[in-house]
Tab-separated table of C-alpha atoms in Angstrom:
chain	number	residue	atom	x	y	z
A	209	MET	CA	-21.689	-13.747	53.787
A	210	VAL	CA	-20.416	-13.842	50.176
A	211	SER	CA	-16.852	-12.546	51.173
A	212	LEU	CA	-16.605	-15.350	53.675
A	213	LEU	CA	-17.262	-17.888	50.941
A	214	LEU	CA	-14.798	-16.314	48.697
A	215	ILE	CA	-12.171	-16.305	51.571
A	216	GLN	CA	-12.898	-19.979	52.217
A	217	ARG	CA	-12.511	-20.893	48.657
A	218	ARG	CA	-9.202	-18.906	48.525
A	219	TYR	CA	-7.918	-20.950	51.622
A	220	ARG	CA	-8.983	-24.200	50.170
A	221	THR	CA	-6.970	-23.698	46.899
A	222	ARG	CA	-3.919	-22.277	48.532
A	223	THR	CA	-0.783	-24.360	47.861
A	224	PRO	CA	0.562	-26.174	50.889
A	225	LEU	CA	3.410	-24.729	52.721
A	226	TYR	CA	5.600	-27.788	52.334
A	227	SER	CA	4.744	-29.616	49.266
A	228	PRO	CA	4.351	-33.401	49.369
A	229	LEU	CA	7.139	-35.570	48.280
A	230	PRO	CA	7.251	-36.107	44.502
A	231	PRO	CA	5.574	-39.345	43.306
A	232	PRO	CA	7.941	-42.337	43.302
A	233	ASN	CA	10.063	-42.843	40.238
A	234	PRO	CA	8.920	-45.961	38.215
A	235	SER	CA	12.500	-46.868	37.591
A	236	PHE	CA	13.248	-47.233	41.285
A	237	CYS	CA	10.339	-49.205	42.125
A	238	LEU	CA	11.346	-52.922	42.160
A	239	ASP	CA	7.908	-54.225	40.955
A	240	CYS	CA	8.044	-51.844	37.952
A	241	ARG	CA	11.455	-52.911	37.244
A	242	ARG	CA	10.643	-56.462	37.225
A	243	ALA	CA	7.570	-55.705	35.101
A	244	SER	CA	9.307	-53.668	32.393
A	245	PRO	CA	12.999	-54.963	31.924
A	246	SER	CA	13.750	-52.558	29.191
A	247	ARG	CA	13.691	-49.434	31.591
A	248	SER	CA	16.112	-50.947	34.175
A	249	SER	CA	18.947	-50.262	31.505
A	250	ARG	CA	18.070	-46.441	31.666
A	251	PHE	CA	19.103	-44.902	34.922
A	252	THR	CA	17.179	-41.921	35.882
A	253	PRO	CA	18.498	-40.191	39.088
A	254	PRO	CA	15.766	-39.613	41.797
A	255	PRO	CA	13.988	-36.332	41.654
A	256	PRO	CA	15.422	-33.766	44.084
A	257	LEU	CA	13.557	-33.739	47.476
A	258	ALA	CA	11.357	-30.654	48.268
A	259	SER	CA	13.788	-28.404	50.252
A	260	PRO	CA	13.128	-24.918	51.528
A	261	THR	CA	15.379	-23.471	49.118
A	262	ALA	CA	13.322	-24.953	46.266
A	263	ALA	CA	11.111	-22.451	44.455
A	264	ARG	CA	7.999	-24.389	45.802
A	265	MET	CA	7.802	-22.336	49.048
A	266	PRO	CA	5.293	-19.342	48.690
A	267	PHE	CA	7.814	-16.980	50.266
A	268	LYS	CA	9.849	-14.950	48.008
A	269	ARG	CA	11.519	-12.662	50.583
A	270	PHE	CA	13.664	-14.269	53.092
A	271	VAL	CA	15.716	-12.997	56.203
A	272	GLU	CA	19.282	-13.620	54.996
A	273	ILE	CA	22.517	-11.811	55.149
A	274	GLY	CA	22.440	-9.108	52.534
A	275	ARG	CA	18.695	-8.621	52.352
A	276	VAL	CA	17.641	-5.048	52.118
A	277	ALA	CA	14.864	-4.046	54.356
A	278	LEU	CA	12.951	-0.865	55.182
A	279	VAL	CA	12.550	0.246	58.680
A	280	ASN	CA	8.688	0.720	59.230
A	281	TYR	CA	8.644	1.767	62.817
A	282	GLY	CA	10.616	3.761	65.332
A	283	LYS	CA	13.400	6.275	65.316
A	284	ASP	CA	14.766	5.026	61.990
A	285	TYR	CA	11.335	4.996	60.147
A	286	GLY	CA	11.875	5.163	56.260
A	287	ARG	CA	15.575	4.143	56.250
A	288	LEU	CA	16.862	1.465	54.026
A	289	VAL	CA	19.096	-1.003	55.902
A	290	VAL	CA	20.896	-4.240	55.088
A	291	ILE	CA	20.551	-7.230	57.279
A	292	VAL	CA	24.094	-7.984	58.119
A	293	ASP	CA	23.681	-10.939	60.759
A	294	VAL	CA	20.864	-12.406	62.687
A	295	VAL	CA	21.011	-12.257	66.464
A	296	ASP	CA	18.151	-14.630	67.050
A	297	GLN	CA	14.502	-15.508	66.187
A	298	ASN	CA	13.328	-11.841	66.637
A	299	ARG	CA	16.264	-9.493	65.985
A	300	ALA	CA	18.648	-8.977	63.191
A	301	LEU	CA	21.925	-6.995	63.262
A	302	VAL	CA	21.413	-4.285	60.657
A	303	ASP	CA	23.671	-1.704	58.913
A	304	ALA	CA	23.520	1.181	56.549
A	305	PRO	CA	26.113	3.460	55.112
A	306	ASP	CA	25.092	6.380	57.248
A	307	MET	CA	24.265	4.695	60.562
A	308	VAL	CA	25.931	2.997	63.364
A	309	ARG	CA	25.359	-0.833	63.150
A	310	CYS	CA	22.552	-1.770	65.514
A	311	GLN	CA	20.201	-4.528	66.208
A	312	ILE	CA	16.644	-4.019	65.234
A	313	ASN	CA	13.621	-6.268	65.758
A	314	PHE	CA	11.969	-7.991	62.683
A	315	LYS	CA	8.749	-6.407	63.622
A	316	ARG	CA	10.243	-3.111	62.700
A	317	LEU	CA	11.492	-4.197	59.341
A	318	SER	CA	9.772	-4.708	56.014
A	319	LEU	CA	11.749	-6.846	53.789
A	320	THR	CA	12.336	-5.767	50.140
A	321	ASP	CA	13.103	-7.747	46.959
A	322	ILE	CA	16.732	-6.541	46.812
A	323	LYS	CA	19.526	-8.659	47.918
A	324	ILE	CA	23.126	-7.686	47.852
A	325	ASP	CA	26.142	-10.191	48.084
A	326	ILE	CA	28.009	-9.688	51.393
A	327	LYS	CA	29.601	-11.965	54.026
A	328	ARG	CA	28.499	-12.097	57.416
A	329	VAL	CA	29.073	-8.911	59.262
A	330	PRO	CA	31.219	-6.988	56.565
A	331	LYS	CA	33.284	-3.863	57.261
A	332	LYS	CA	31.529	-0.654	56.608
A	333	THR	CA	33.731	0.146	53.493
A	334	THR	CA	32.958	-3.501	52.123
A	335	LEU	CA	29.233	-2.863	52.705
A	336	ILE	CA	29.147	0.334	51.039
A	337	LYS	CA	31.227	-1.115	47.884
A	338	ALA	CA	28.898	-3.961	47.825
A	339	MET	CA	25.759	-1.751	47.842
A	340	GLU	CA	27.205	0.334	45.039
A	341	GLU	CA	27.953	-2.740	43.133
A	342	ALA	CA	24.444	-3.983	43.480
A	343	ASP	CA	22.981	-0.481	42.748
A	344	VAL	CA	20.565	-0.646	45.642
A	345	LYS	CA	19.584	3.014	45.288
A	346	THR	CA	18.607	3.017	41.831
A	347	LYS	CA	16.851	-0.459	42.024
A	348	TRP	CA	15.073	0.831	44.988
A	349	GLU	CA	14.081	4.184	43.271
A	350	ASN	CA	12.888	2.257	40.232
A	351	SER	CA	10.763	-0.303	42.145
A	352	SER	CA	7.105	0.485	42.356
A	353	TRP	CA	7.474	0.426	46.153
A	354	GLY	CA	10.276	3.089	46.192
A	355	LYS	CA	8.518	5.232	43.709
A	356	LYS	CA	5.483	5.385	45.830
A	357	LEU	CA	7.526	6.490	48.883
A	358	ILE	CA	9.247	9.169	46.704
A	359	VAL	CA	5.809	10.517	45.764
A	360	GLN	CA	4.599	10.488	49.271
A	361	LYS	CA	7.661	12.392	50.438
A	362	ARG	CA	7.159	14.922	47.671
A	363	ARG	CA	3.582	15.400	48.398
A	364	ALA	CA	4.226	15.773	52.124
A	365	ALA	CA	6.815	18.419	51.292
A	366	LEU	CA	4.530	20.691	49.094
A	367	ASN	CA	3.913	24.367	50.145
A	368	ASP	CA	0.498	26.159	49.563
A	369	PHE	CA	1.738	27.485	46.136
A	370	ASP	CA	2.528	23.946	45.135
A	371	ARG	CA	-0.726	22.633	46.225
A	372	PHE	CA	-2.311	25.426	44.190
A	373	LYS	CA	-0.432	24.400	41.140
A	374	VAL	CA	-1.242	20.742	41.744
A	375	MET	CA	-5.009	21.740	41.906
A	376	LEU	CA	-4.795	23.602	38.577
A	377	ALA	CA	-2.863	20.713	36.962
A	378	LYS	CA	-5.605	18.241	38.237
A	379	ILE	CA	-8.330	20.375	36.704
A	380	LYS	CA	-6.530	20.588	33.471
A	381	ARG	CA	-5.911	16.877	33.402
A	382	GLY	CA	-9.556	16.160	34.309
A	383	GLY	CA	-10.659	18.471	31.522
A	384	ALA	CA	-8.545	16.752	28.903
A	385	ILE	CA	-9.839	13.254	29.986
A	386	ARG	CA	-13.417	14.454	29.765
A	387	GLN	CA	-12.929	15.956	26.156
A	388	GLU	CA	-11.449	12.492	25.075
A	389	LEU	CA	-14.259	10.687	26.708
A	390	ALA	CA	-16.850	12.881	24.978
A	391	LYS	CA	-15.191	12.245	21.759
A	392	LEU	CA	-15.345	8.470	22.242
A	393	LYS	CA	-18.943	8.587	23.286
A	394	LYS	CA	-19.743	10.646	20.263
A	395	ALA	CA	-17.992	8.217	17.973
A	396	SER	CA	-19.739	5.161	19.490
A	397	THR	CA	-23.230	6.674	19.380
A	398	ALA	CA	-22.708	8.117	15.867
B	162	MET	CA	19.681	1.233	71.908
B	163	VAL	CA	17.056	1.186	74.358
B	164	ALA	CA	18.155	1.928	77.888
B	165	PHE	CA	19.000	-1.114	79.900
B	166	ARG	CA	17.172	-1.865	83.090
B	167	PHE	CA	20.237	-3.770	84.640
B	168	HIS	CA	23.638	-1.988	84.399
B	169	GLN	CA	26.968	-3.732	85.138
B	170	TYR	CA	28.928	-2.053	87.977
B	171	GLN	CA	32.491	-2.671	89.274
B	172	VAL	CA	32.549	-2.030	93.001
B	173	VAL	CA	35.767	-1.972	94.875
B	174	GLY	CA	35.935	-1.957	98.571
B	175	ARG	CA	37.614	-3.111	101.769
B	176	ALA	CA	37.213	-3.117	105.394
B	177	LEU	CA	38.199	0.058	107.255
B	178	PRO	CA	41.823	0.220	108.424
B	179	THR	CA	42.122	-0.627	112.083
B	180	PRO	CA	45.123	-0.582	114.454
B	181	GLY	CA	45.331	-4.389	114.159
B	182	ASP	CA	45.317	-4.334	110.336
B	183	GLU	CA	46.678	-1.000	108.779
B	184	HIS	CA	46.252	-2.293	105.058
B	185	PRO	CA	43.098	-4.502	104.695
B	186	LYS	CA	42.818	-6.466	101.642
B	187	ILE	CA	40.929	-4.707	98.802
B	188	TYR	CA	38.140	-6.634	96.981
B	189	ARG	CA	36.407	-6.077	93.731
B	190	MET	CA	33.208	-7.279	92.566
B	191	LYS	CA	31.393	-7.048	89.223
B	192	LEU	CA	27.625	-7.287	89.667
B	193	TRP	CA	24.339	-6.009	88.024
B	194	ALA	CA	22.047	-3.647	89.569
B	195	ILE	CA	19.504	-1.042	88.555
B	196	ASN	CA	21.462	1.868	89.858
B	197	GLU	CA	24.569	2.738	91.786
B	198	VAL	CA	23.068	2.815	95.094
B	199	ARG	CA	21.672	-0.889	94.865
B	200	ALA	CA	24.976	-1.811	93.397
B	201	LYS	CA	26.705	-0.763	96.574
B	202	SER	CA	24.231	-2.480	98.616
B	203	LYS	CA	24.550	-5.803	96.746
B	204	PHE	CA	28.309	-5.488	97.062
B	205	TRP	CA	28.009	-5.666	100.836
B	206	TYR	CA	25.563	-8.297	100.771
B	207	PHE	CA	27.889	-10.619	98.841
B	208	LEU	CA	31.026	-9.489	100.699
B	209	ARG	CA	29.371	-10.131	103.929
B	210	LYS	CA	28.840	-13.858	102.997
B	211	LEU	CA	32.548	-14.181	101.828
B	212	LYS	CA	34.491	-12.178	104.138
B	213	LYS	CA	34.149	-10.953	107.775
B	214	VAL	CA	33.329	-7.375	106.831
B	215	LYS	CA	30.100	-5.292	106.835
B	216	LYS	CA	29.133	-1.896	105.472
B	217	SER	CA	29.410	-0.372	108.948
B	218	ASN	CA	33.198	-1.334	109.161
B	219	GLY	CA	34.062	-1.137	105.527
B	220	GLN	CA	34.316	1.432	102.867
B	221	VAL	CA	33.571	1.482	99.027
B	222	LEU	CA	36.632	2.767	97.248
B	223	ALA	CA	35.242	2.962	93.775
B	224	ILE	CA	32.183	2.347	91.828
B	225	ASN	CA	32.263	2.386	88.107
B	226	GLU	CA	29.809	1.393	85.419
B	227	ILE	CA	31.002	-1.127	82.835
B	228	PHE	CA	30.005	-0.590	79.398
B	229	GLU	CA	30.076	-2.947	76.428
B	230	ARG	CA	33.220	-2.838	74.410
B	231	ASN	CA	31.778	-4.012	71.054
B	232	PRO	CA	28.202	-3.331	70.984
B	233	THR	CA	27.952	-3.974	67.188
B	234	THR	CA	29.020	-7.638	67.196
B	235	ILE	CA	26.927	-10.428	68.125
B	236	LYS	CA	28.140	-12.645	70.819
B	237	ASN	CA	26.838	-15.712	72.667
B	238	TYR	CA	26.659	-15.224	76.253
B	239	GLY	CA	26.668	-18.032	78.978
B	240	ILE	CA	25.077	-16.941	82.254
B	241	TRP	CA	25.535	-19.088	85.291
B	242	LEU	CA	22.962	-18.237	88.055
B	243	ARG	CA	21.512	-19.356	91.444
B	244	TYR	CA	17.883	-18.589	91.906
B	245	GLN	CA	15.305	-19.217	94.674
B	246	SER	CA	12.364	-21.001	93.700
B	247	ARG	CA	9.380	-21.747	95.893
B	248	THR	CA	10.866	-24.891	97.128
B	249	GLY	CA	14.518	-24.016	97.382
B	250	TYR	CA	17.627	-22.867	95.659
B	251	HIS	CA	18.846	-24.050	92.300
B	252	ASN	CA	21.757	-23.484	89.819
B	253	MET	CA	21.155	-22.859	86.330
B	254	TYR	CA	23.119	-22.227	83.099
B	255	LYS	CA	21.585	-20.261	80.444
B	256	GLU	CA	22.595	-19.113	77.067
B	257	TYR	CA	21.661	-16.020	74.946
B	258	ARG	CA	22.622	-14.492	71.931
B	259	ASP	CA	22.988	-10.693	71.933
B	260	THR	CA	25.163	-7.789	71.212
B	261	THR	CA	25.797	-6.669	74.737
B	262	LEU	CA	26.225	-8.431	77.991
B	263	ASN	CA	23.672	-6.130	79.466
B	264	GLY	CA	21.189	-6.999	76.953
B	265	ALA	CA	21.783	-10.753	77.635
B	266	VAL	CA	21.470	-10.195	81.365
B	267	GLU	CA	17.984	-8.480	80.919
B	268	GLN	CA	17.033	-11.313	78.571
B	269	MET	CA	17.848	-13.714	81.265
B	270	TYR	CA	15.914	-11.777	84.073
B	271	ASN	CA	12.934	-11.657	81.697
B	272	GLU	CA	13.019	-15.355	80.764
B	273	MET	CA	13.452	-16.327	84.458
B	274	ALA	CA	10.437	-14.295	85.293
B	275	SER	CA	8.260	-15.738	82.377
B	276	ARG	CA	9.428	-19.212	82.605
B	277	HIS	CA	10.015	-19.904	86.203
B	278	ARG	CA	8.185	-17.054	87.918
B	279	VAL	CA	11.341	-15.972	89.619
B	280	ARG	CA	11.579	-12.395	90.575
B	281	SER	CA	14.883	-10.411	89.962
B	282	ARG	CA	15.411	-10.034	93.700
B	283	CYS	CA	15.640	-13.911	93.863
B	284	ILE	CA	18.364	-14.279	91.123
B	285	GLN	CA	22.064	-14.212	91.807
B	286	ILE	CA	24.370	-14.232	88.751
B	287	ILE	CA	27.290	-16.198	89.556
B	288	LYS	CA	29.193	-15.936	86.337
B	289	THR	CA	28.784	-14.563	82.930
B	290	ALA	CA	31.001	-15.346	79.844
B	291	THR	CA	31.316	-14.856	76.302
B	292	VAL	CA	31.056	-18.428	74.804
B	293	HIS	CA	32.610	-19.346	71.573
B	294	PHE	CA	30.132	-20.757	69.244
B	295	LYS	CA	31.865	-24.209	69.256
B	296	LEU	CA	31.348	-24.500	72.901
B	297	CYS	CA	27.665	-23.564	73.110
B	298	LYS	CA	25.298	-26.109	74.618
B	299	ARG	CA	21.844	-24.932	73.767
B	300	ASP	CA	20.285	-25.872	70.449
B	301	ASN	CA	18.409	-22.475	70.670
B	302	THR	CA	21.512	-20.542	70.258
B	303	LYS	CA	23.414	-23.086	68.046
B	304	GLN	CA	20.617	-22.953	65.426
B	305	PHE	CA	21.711	-19.379	64.555
B	306	HIS	CA	25.395	-20.365	64.105
B	307	ASN	CA	25.074	-20.553	60.387
B	308	SER	CA	26.708	-17.974	58.024
B	309	GLU	CA	24.204	-18.570	55.346
B	310	ILE	CA	21.100	-18.422	57.619
B	311	LYS	CA	17.952	-17.942	55.774
B	312	PHE	CA	14.280	-18.059	56.785
B	313	PRO	CA	10.937	-16.346	55.874
B	314	LEU	CA	8.913	-14.043	58.244
B	315	VAL	CA	5.872	-16.046	58.299
B	316	TYR	CA	3.317	-13.926	60.083
B	317	ARG	CA	3.438	-10.349	59.189
B	318	LYS	CA	1.445	-8.122	61.563
B	319	VAL	CA	1.348	-4.693	59.809
B	320	ARG	CA	1.062	-1.896	62.373
B	321	PRO	CA	0.903	1.820	62.015
B	322	PRO	CA	4.280	3.696	61.941
B	323	THR	CA	3.320	5.759	64.952
B	324	ARG	CA	0.892	4.952	67.970
B	325	LYS	CA	-0.917	8.151	66.933
B	326	LEU	CA	-2.173	6.510	63.752
B	327	LYS	CA	-3.593	3.616	65.557
B	328	THR	CA	-7.421	3.006	65.067
B	329	THR	CA	-9.674	0.612	66.857
B	330	PHE	CA	-11.476	-0.376	63.518
B	331	LYS	CA	-10.124	-0.965	60.070
B	332	ALA	CA	-12.334	-1.307	56.806
B	333	TRP	CA	-10.339	-4.260	55.681
B	334	ARG	CA	-9.062	-7.593	56.707
B	335	PRO	CA	-5.358	-7.681	57.370
B	336	ASN	CA	-3.010	-9.282	54.961
B	337	LEU	CA	-0.562	-11.263	56.943
B	338	PHE	CA	1.624	-12.415	54.109
B	339	MET	CA	4.996	-10.809	53.705
């Protein structure tokens, strides 16, 4: 019950997808101009119309040429690819330095925040150079998403002895935390 | 690339040489079929309608599969087809954007089946061509002729990376935002 109300509240306060037109500028309203003659001497340009490229859209990641995406399903699972062209509504032409350019469905892609500067369908060498200039690898590895994936890979590749070492380290860390907690408790009660 | 259902074949054949005609004319056809056997059968079907020759008094000289020359570039394909509906025969022109001609033809067969309930056996491909983007007719293909194309993915259904990890029930509501 409670969660439903929370969700309803969240939906009601969500910003609209296409924000409404901005309020009319008084300097362009004829009645206002007639009413206040002093304002007519100052020319204020009309405010820009809300366009999809304006920052008012709630979407931050777009399908565009140069967008870096992660493949989240299929044979190339886990690979970082660059969207190089758009085939149609559902598919993109996708390229990476170590694979043949191929088309892939958007359902298999997770868009990232990284975007590189390339023209439509660049040569492989141009693509590699652009990726190097934009420093995609370090940006990805420093992002929280990329870091999580690296940790996941590391954990999956542990052998039994490594897992034993991890267990010991966790016990040690837990002990240290509990010691500090005990000190704080003592300080608060004393 | 997923295996195509429809392959493009080039079938070359002629009537058998007879005492009256020592060197009969050789005909070549490019057609789509699921396999080579069906391609040869289709070849005789069409040739029968065009020339006075049947499989019994003819021979297939060569059958080769045609593969896409540049499967890494996107092209606009126009397909002219003749199909049989419940009430008669009609012609159609359809446009598709794809990297390969086989992919576009497969799209066409799927679309005809879904939009018009036409089965693949009732479709005859008259002609296919790569259409220059300036000559495309359909708005659906023309809207992608934009070198600065940009759109968000609005409905993001997150799915497990392998079918094995699929579960019937989940403990949380899905987040459909990208």
